[in-house]
mmCIF file of C-alpha atoms and ligand atoms in Angstrom:
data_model
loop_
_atom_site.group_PDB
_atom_site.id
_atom_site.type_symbol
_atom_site.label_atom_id
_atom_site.label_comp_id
_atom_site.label_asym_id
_atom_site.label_seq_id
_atom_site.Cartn_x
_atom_site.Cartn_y
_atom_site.Cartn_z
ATOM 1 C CA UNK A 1 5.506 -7.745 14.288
ATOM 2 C CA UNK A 2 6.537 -7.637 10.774
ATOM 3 C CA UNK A 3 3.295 -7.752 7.769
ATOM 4 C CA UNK A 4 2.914 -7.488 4.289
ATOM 5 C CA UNK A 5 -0.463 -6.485 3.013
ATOM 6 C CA UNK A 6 -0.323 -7.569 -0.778
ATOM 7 C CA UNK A 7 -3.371 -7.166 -3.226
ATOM 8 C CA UNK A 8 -3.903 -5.228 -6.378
ATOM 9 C CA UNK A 9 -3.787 -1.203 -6.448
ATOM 10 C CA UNK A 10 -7.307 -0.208 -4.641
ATOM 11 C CA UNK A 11 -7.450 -3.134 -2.781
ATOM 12 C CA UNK A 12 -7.107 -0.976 0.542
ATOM 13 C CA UNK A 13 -3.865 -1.627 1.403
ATOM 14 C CA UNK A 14 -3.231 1.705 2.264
ATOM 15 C CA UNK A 15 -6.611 2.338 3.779
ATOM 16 C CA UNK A 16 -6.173 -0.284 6.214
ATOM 17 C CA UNK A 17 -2.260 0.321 7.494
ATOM 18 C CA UNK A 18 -3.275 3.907 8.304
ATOM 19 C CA UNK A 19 -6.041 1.852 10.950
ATOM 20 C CA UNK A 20 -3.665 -0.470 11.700
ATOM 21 C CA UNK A 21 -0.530 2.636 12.639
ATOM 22 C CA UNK A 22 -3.174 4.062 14.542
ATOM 23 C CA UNK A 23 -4.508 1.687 16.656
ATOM 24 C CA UNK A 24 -1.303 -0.568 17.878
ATOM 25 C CA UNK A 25 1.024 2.339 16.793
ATOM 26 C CA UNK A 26 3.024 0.352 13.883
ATOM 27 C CA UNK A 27 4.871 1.968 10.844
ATOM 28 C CA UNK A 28 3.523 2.031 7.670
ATOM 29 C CA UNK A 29 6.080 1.983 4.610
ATOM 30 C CA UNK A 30 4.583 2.409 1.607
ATOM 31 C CA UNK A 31 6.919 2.631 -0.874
ATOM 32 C CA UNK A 32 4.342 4.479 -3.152
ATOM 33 C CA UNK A 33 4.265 6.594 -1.070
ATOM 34 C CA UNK A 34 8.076 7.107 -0.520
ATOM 35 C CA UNK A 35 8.498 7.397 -4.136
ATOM 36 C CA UNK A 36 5.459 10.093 -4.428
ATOM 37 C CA UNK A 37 7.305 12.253 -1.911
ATOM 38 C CA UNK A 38 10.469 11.964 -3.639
ATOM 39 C CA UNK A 39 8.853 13.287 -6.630
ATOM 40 C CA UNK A 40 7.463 16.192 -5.159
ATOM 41 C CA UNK A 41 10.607 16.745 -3.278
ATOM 42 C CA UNK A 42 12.207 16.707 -7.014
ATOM 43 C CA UNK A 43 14.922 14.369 -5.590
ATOM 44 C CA UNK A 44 17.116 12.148 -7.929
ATOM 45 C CA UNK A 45 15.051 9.088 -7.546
ATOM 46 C CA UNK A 46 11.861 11.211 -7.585
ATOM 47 C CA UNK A 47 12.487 12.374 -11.221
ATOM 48 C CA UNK A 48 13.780 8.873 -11.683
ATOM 49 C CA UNK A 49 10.276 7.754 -10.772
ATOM 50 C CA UNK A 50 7.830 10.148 -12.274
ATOM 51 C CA UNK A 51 7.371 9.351 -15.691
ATOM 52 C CA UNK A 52 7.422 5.739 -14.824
ATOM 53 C CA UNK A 53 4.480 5.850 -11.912
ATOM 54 C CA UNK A 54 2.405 7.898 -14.219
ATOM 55 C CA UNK A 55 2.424 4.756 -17.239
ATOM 56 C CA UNK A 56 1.422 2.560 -14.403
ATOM 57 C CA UNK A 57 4.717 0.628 -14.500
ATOM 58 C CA UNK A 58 6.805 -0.738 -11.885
ATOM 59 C CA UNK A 59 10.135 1.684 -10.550
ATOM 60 C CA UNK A 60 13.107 -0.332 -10.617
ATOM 61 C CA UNK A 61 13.224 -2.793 -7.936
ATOM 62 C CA UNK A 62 17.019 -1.808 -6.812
ATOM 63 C CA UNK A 63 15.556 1.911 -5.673
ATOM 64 C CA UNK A 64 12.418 0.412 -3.806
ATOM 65 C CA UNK A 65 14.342 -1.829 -1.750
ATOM 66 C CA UNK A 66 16.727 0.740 -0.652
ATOM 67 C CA UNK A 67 14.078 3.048 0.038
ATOM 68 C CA UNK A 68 12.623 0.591 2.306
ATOM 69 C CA UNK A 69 16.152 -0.492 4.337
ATOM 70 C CA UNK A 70 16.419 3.218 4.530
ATOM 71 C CA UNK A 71 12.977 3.914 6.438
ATOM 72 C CA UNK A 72 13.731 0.558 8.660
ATOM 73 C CA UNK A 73 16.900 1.759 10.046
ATOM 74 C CA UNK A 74 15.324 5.495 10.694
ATOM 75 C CA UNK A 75 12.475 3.312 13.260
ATOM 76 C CA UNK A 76 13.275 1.499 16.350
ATOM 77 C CA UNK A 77 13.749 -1.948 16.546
ATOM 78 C CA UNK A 78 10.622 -2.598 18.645
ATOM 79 C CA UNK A 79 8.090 -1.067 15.887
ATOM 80 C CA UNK A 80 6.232 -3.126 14.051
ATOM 81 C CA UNK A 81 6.091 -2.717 10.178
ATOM 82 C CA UNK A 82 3.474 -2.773 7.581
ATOM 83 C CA UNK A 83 4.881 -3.545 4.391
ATOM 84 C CA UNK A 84 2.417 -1.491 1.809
ATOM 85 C CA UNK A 85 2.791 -2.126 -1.740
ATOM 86 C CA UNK A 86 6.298 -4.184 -1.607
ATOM 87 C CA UNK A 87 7.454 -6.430 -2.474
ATOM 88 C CA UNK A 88 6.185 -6.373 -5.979
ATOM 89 C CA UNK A 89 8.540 -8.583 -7.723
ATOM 90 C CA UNK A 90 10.526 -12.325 -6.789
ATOM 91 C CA UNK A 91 13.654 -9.833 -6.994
ATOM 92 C CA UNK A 92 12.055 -7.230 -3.970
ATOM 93 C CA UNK A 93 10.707 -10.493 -1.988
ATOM 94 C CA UNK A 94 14.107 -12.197 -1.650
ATOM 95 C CA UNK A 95 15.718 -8.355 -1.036
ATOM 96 C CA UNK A 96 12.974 -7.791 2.036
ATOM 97 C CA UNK A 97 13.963 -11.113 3.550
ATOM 98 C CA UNK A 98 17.960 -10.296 3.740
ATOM 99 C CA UNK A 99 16.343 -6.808 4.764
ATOM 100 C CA UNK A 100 14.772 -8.395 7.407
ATOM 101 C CA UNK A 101 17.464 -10.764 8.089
ATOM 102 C CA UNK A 102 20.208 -7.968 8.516
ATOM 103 C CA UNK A 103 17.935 -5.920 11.110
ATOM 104 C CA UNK A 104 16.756 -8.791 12.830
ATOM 105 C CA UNK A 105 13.341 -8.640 12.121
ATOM 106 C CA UNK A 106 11.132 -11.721 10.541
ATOM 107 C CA UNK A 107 8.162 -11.534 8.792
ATOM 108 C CA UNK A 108 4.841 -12.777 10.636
ATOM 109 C CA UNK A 109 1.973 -12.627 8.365
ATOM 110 C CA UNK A 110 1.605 -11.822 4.781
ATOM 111 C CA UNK A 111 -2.512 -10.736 4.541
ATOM 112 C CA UNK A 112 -3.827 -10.574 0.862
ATOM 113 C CA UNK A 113 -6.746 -8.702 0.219
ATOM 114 C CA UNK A 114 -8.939 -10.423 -2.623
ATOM 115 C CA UNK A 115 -10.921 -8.414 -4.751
ATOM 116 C CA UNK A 116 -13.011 -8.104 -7.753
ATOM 117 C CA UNK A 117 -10.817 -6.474 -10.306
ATOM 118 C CA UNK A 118 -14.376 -4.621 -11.753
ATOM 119 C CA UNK A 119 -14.548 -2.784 -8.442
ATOM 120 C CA UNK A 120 -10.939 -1.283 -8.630
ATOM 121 C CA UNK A 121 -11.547 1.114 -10.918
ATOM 122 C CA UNK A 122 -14.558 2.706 -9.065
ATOM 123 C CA UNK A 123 -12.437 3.170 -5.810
ATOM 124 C CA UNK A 124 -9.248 4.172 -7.386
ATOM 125 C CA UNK A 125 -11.073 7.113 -9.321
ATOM 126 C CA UNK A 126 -12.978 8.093 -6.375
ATOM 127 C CA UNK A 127 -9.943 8.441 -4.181
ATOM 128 C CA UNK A 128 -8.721 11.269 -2.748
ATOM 129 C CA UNK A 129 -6.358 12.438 0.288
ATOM 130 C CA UNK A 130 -6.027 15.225 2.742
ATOM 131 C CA UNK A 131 -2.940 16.992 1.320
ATOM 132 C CA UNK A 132 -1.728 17.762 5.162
ATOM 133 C CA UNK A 133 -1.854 14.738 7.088
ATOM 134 C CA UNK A 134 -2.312 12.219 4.151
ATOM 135 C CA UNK A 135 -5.775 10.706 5.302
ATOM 136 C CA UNK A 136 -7.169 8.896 2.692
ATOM 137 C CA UNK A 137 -11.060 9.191 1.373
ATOM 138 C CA UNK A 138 -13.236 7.889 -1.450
ATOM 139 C CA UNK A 139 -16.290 10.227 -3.172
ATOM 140 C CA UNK A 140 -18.521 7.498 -2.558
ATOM 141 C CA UNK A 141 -17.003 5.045 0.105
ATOM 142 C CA UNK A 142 -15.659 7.214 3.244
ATOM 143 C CA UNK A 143 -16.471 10.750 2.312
ATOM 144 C CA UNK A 144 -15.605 13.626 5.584
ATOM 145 C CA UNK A 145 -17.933 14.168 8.061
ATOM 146 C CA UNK A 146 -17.862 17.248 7.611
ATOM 147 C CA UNK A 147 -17.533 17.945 3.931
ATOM 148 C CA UNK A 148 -14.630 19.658 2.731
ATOM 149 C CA UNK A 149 -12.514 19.444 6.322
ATOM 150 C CA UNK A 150 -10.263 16.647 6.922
ATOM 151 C CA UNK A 151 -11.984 14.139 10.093
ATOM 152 C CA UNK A 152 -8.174 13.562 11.437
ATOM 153 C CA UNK A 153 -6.710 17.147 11.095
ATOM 154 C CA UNK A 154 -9.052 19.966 10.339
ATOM 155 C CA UNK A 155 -7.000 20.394 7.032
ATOM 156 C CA UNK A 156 -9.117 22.019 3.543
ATOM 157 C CA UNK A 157 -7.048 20.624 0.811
ATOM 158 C CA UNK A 158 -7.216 17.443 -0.682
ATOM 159 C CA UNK A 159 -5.375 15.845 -3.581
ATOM 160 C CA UNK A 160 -6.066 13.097 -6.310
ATOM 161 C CA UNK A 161 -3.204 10.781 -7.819
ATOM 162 C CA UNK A 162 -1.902 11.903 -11.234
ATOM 163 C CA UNK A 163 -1.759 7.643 -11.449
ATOM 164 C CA UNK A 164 -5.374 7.528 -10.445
ATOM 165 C CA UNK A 165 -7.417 7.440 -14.027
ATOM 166 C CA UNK A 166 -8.805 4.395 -15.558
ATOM 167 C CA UNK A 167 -6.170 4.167 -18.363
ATOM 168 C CA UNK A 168 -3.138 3.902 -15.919
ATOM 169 C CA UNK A 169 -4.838 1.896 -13.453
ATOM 170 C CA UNK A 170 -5.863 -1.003 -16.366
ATOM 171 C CA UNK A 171 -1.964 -1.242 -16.446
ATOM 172 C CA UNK A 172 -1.314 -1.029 -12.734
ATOM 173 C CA UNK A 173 -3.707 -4.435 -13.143
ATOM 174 C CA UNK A 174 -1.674 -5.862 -15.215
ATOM 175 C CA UNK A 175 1.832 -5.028 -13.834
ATOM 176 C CA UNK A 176 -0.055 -6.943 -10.389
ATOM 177 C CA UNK A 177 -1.076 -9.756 -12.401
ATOM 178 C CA UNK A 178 2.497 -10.280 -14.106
ATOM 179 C CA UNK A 179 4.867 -9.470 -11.676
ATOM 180 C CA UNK A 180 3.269 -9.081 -7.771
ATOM 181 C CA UNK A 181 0.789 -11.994 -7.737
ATOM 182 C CA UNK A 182 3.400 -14.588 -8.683
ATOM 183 C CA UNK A 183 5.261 -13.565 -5.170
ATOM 184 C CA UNK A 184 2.409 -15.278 -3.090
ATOM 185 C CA UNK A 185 3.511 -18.658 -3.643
ATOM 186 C CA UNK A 186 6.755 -17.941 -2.156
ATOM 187 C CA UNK A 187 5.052 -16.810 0.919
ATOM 188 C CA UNK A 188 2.601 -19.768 0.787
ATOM 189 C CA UNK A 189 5.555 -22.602 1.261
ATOM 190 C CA UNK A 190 6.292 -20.991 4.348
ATOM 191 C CA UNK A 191 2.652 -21.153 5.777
ATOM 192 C CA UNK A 192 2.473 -17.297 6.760
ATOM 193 C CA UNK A 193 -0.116 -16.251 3.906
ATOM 194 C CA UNK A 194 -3.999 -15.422 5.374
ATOM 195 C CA UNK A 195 -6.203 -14.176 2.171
ATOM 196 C CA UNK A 196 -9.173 -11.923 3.338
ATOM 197 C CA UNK A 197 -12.254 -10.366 1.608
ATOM 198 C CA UNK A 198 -11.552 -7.200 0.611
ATOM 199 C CA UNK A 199 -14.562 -6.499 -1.138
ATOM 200 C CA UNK A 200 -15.812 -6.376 2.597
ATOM 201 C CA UNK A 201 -17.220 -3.025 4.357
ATOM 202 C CA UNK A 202 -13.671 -1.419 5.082
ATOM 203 C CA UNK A 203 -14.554 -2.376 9.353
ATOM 204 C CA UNK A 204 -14.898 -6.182 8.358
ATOM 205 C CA UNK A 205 -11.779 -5.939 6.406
ATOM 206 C CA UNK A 206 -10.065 -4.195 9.709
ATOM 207 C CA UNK A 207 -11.233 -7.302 11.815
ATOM 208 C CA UNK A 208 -10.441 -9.756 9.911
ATOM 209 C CA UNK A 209 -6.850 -8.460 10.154
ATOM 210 C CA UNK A 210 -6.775 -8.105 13.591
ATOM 211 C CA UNK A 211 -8.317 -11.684 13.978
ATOM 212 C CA UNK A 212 -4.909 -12.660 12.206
ATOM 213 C CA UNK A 213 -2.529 -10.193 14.357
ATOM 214 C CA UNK A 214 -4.360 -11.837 17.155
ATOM 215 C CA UNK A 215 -3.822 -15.729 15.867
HETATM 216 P P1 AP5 B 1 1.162 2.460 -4.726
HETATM 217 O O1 AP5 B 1 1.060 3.792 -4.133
HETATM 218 O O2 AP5 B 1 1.619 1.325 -3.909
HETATM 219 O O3 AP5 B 1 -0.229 2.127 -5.408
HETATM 220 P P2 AP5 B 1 -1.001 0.731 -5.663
HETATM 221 O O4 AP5 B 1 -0.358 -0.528 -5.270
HETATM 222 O O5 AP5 B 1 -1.400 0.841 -7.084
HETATM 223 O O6 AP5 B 1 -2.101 0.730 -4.645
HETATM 224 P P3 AP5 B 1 -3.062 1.880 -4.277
HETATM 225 O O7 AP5 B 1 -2.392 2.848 -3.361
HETATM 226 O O8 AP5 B 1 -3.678 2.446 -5.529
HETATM 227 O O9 AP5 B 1 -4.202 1.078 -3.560
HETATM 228 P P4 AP5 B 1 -4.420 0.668 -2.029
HETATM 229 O O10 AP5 B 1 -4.472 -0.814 -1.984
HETATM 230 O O11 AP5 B 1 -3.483 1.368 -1.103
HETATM 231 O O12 AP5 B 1 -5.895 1.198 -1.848
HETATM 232 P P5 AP5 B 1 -6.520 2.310 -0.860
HETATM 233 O O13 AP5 B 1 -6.451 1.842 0.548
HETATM 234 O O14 AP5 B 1 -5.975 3.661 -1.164
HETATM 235 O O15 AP5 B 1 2.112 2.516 -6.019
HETATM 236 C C1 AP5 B 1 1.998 3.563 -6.974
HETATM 237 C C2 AP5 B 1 3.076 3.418 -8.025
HETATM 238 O O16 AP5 B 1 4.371 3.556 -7.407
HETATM 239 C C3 AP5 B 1 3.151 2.054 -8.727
HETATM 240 O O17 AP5 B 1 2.271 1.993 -9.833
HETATM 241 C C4 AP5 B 1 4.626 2.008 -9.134
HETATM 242 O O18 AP5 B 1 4.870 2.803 -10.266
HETATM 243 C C5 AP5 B 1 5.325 2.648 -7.950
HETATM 244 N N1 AP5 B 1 5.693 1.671 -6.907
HETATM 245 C C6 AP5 B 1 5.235 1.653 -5.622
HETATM 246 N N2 AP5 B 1 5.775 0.632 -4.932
HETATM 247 C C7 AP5 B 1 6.604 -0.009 -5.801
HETATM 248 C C8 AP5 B 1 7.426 -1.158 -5.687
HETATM 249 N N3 AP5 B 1 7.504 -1.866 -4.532
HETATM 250 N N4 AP5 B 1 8.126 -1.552 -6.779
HETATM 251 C C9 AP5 B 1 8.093 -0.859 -7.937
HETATM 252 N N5 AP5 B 1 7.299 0.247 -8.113
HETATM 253 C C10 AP5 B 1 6.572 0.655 -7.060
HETATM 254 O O19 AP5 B 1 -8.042 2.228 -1.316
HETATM 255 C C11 AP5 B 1 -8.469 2.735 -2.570
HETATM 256 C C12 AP5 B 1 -9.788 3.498 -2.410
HETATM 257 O O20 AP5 B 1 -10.824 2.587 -2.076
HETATM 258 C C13 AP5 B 1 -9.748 4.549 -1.284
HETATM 259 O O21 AP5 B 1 -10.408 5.707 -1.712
HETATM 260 C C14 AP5 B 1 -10.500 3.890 -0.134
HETATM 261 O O22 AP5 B 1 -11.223 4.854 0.616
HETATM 262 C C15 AP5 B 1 -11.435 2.908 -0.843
HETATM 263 N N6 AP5 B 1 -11.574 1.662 -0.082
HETATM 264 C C16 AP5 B 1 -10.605 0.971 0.581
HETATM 265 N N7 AP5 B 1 -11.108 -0.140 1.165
HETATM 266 C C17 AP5 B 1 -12.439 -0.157 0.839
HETATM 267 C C18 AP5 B 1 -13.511 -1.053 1.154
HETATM 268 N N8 AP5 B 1 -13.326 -2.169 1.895
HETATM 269 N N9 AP5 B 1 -14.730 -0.754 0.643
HETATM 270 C C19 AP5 B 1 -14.932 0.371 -0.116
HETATM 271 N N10 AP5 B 1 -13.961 1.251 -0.421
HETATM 272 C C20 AP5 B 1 -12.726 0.998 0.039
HETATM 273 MG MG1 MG B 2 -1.906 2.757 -1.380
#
């Protein structure tokens, strides 16, 4: 099974392909995530990408799409994909389908989470990650249970975005509104778009995904 999760930055698509790679053993590719490892790995594209991920903007769409041909081709065939945070633009949407089209893959759902832009904020600046394993966490939404020690891997370090203050986020918002949100009606035509209530406590928002993995 091939899925997009699309919704604005803090909308949990992240959070909720780490439960879904876990439980039915899909791939997540996150191509923010991608690009943040490219930056730290001081790679072409990662110096590329810096500057640009810290304004908030969009990296160019021709180094995205690449990214993500290159991470299909390093999984089998049989693994499902999550599709986290691309496409973001008409340009990356019509790349992912000859993507898709080359590999033999189609895509089966697109799931958008809908949420109250006021809220974003709030979780984006409360965010943080285990800087071992990745696991994400939020000061006041899913803190450890034991404070200070990651729940998945014992790790003692976390991290925060550089991207993750309210100025960059406001444009994040607006690079969503402009260029990612006008995608969905490409999706629509083709009847494979389920919209789900991401404001939801993050296990509601995990069912109603499954309910549509299960339809
Ligand atoms: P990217 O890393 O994709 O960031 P984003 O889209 O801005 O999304 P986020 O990761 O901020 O949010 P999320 O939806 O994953 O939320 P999360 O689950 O963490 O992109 C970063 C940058 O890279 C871009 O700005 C751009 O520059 C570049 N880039 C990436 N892809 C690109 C592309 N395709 N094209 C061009 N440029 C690209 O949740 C947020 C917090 O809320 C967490 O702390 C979580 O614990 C909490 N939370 C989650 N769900 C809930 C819930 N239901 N209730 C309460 N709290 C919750
Ligand atoms: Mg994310």
């Amino acid at each position: 099974m091939n899925i997009i999760l699309l919704g604005p930055p803090g909308a949990g698509k992240g959070t909720q392909a780490q439960r879904l790679v876990e439980k039915h053993g899909m791939r997540q590719l996150s191509t923010g995530d991608m690009l943040r490892a490219a930056v730290k790995a001081e790679t072409a594209i990662g110096l590329e990408a810096k500057a640009v991920m810290e304004r908030g903007e969009l990296v160019s769409d021709a180094i995205v799409s690449a990214l993500i041909g290159e991470e299909l081709d390093a999984m089998g065939p049989d693994t499902g994909a999550i599709f986290d945070g691309y496409p973001r633009t008409a340009a990356q949407a019509e790349a992912l389908d000859e993507i898709l089209a080359a590999r033999g893959r189609k895509l089966d759902h697109v799931i958008e989470l809908e949420v109250d832009e006021d809220a974003l904020v709030e979780r984006i600046t409360g965010r943080f990650t285990c800087a071992a394993c990745g696991k994400g966490y939020h000061d006041k939404f899913e803190q450890p249970k034991i404070p200070g020690t990651c729940d998945k891997c014992g790790g003692t370090e976390f991290k925060r975005r550089p991207d993750d203050n309210a100025e960059t986020v406001r444009t994040r918002l607006a690079e969503y509104r402009a260029k990612t949100a006008p995608i969905l009606p490409i999706y629509d035509a083709r009847g494979i778009v389920s919209k789900i209530d991401g404001m939801a406590d993050m296990d509601e928002v995990t069912g109603a995904i499954e309910a549509i993995l299960n339809s």
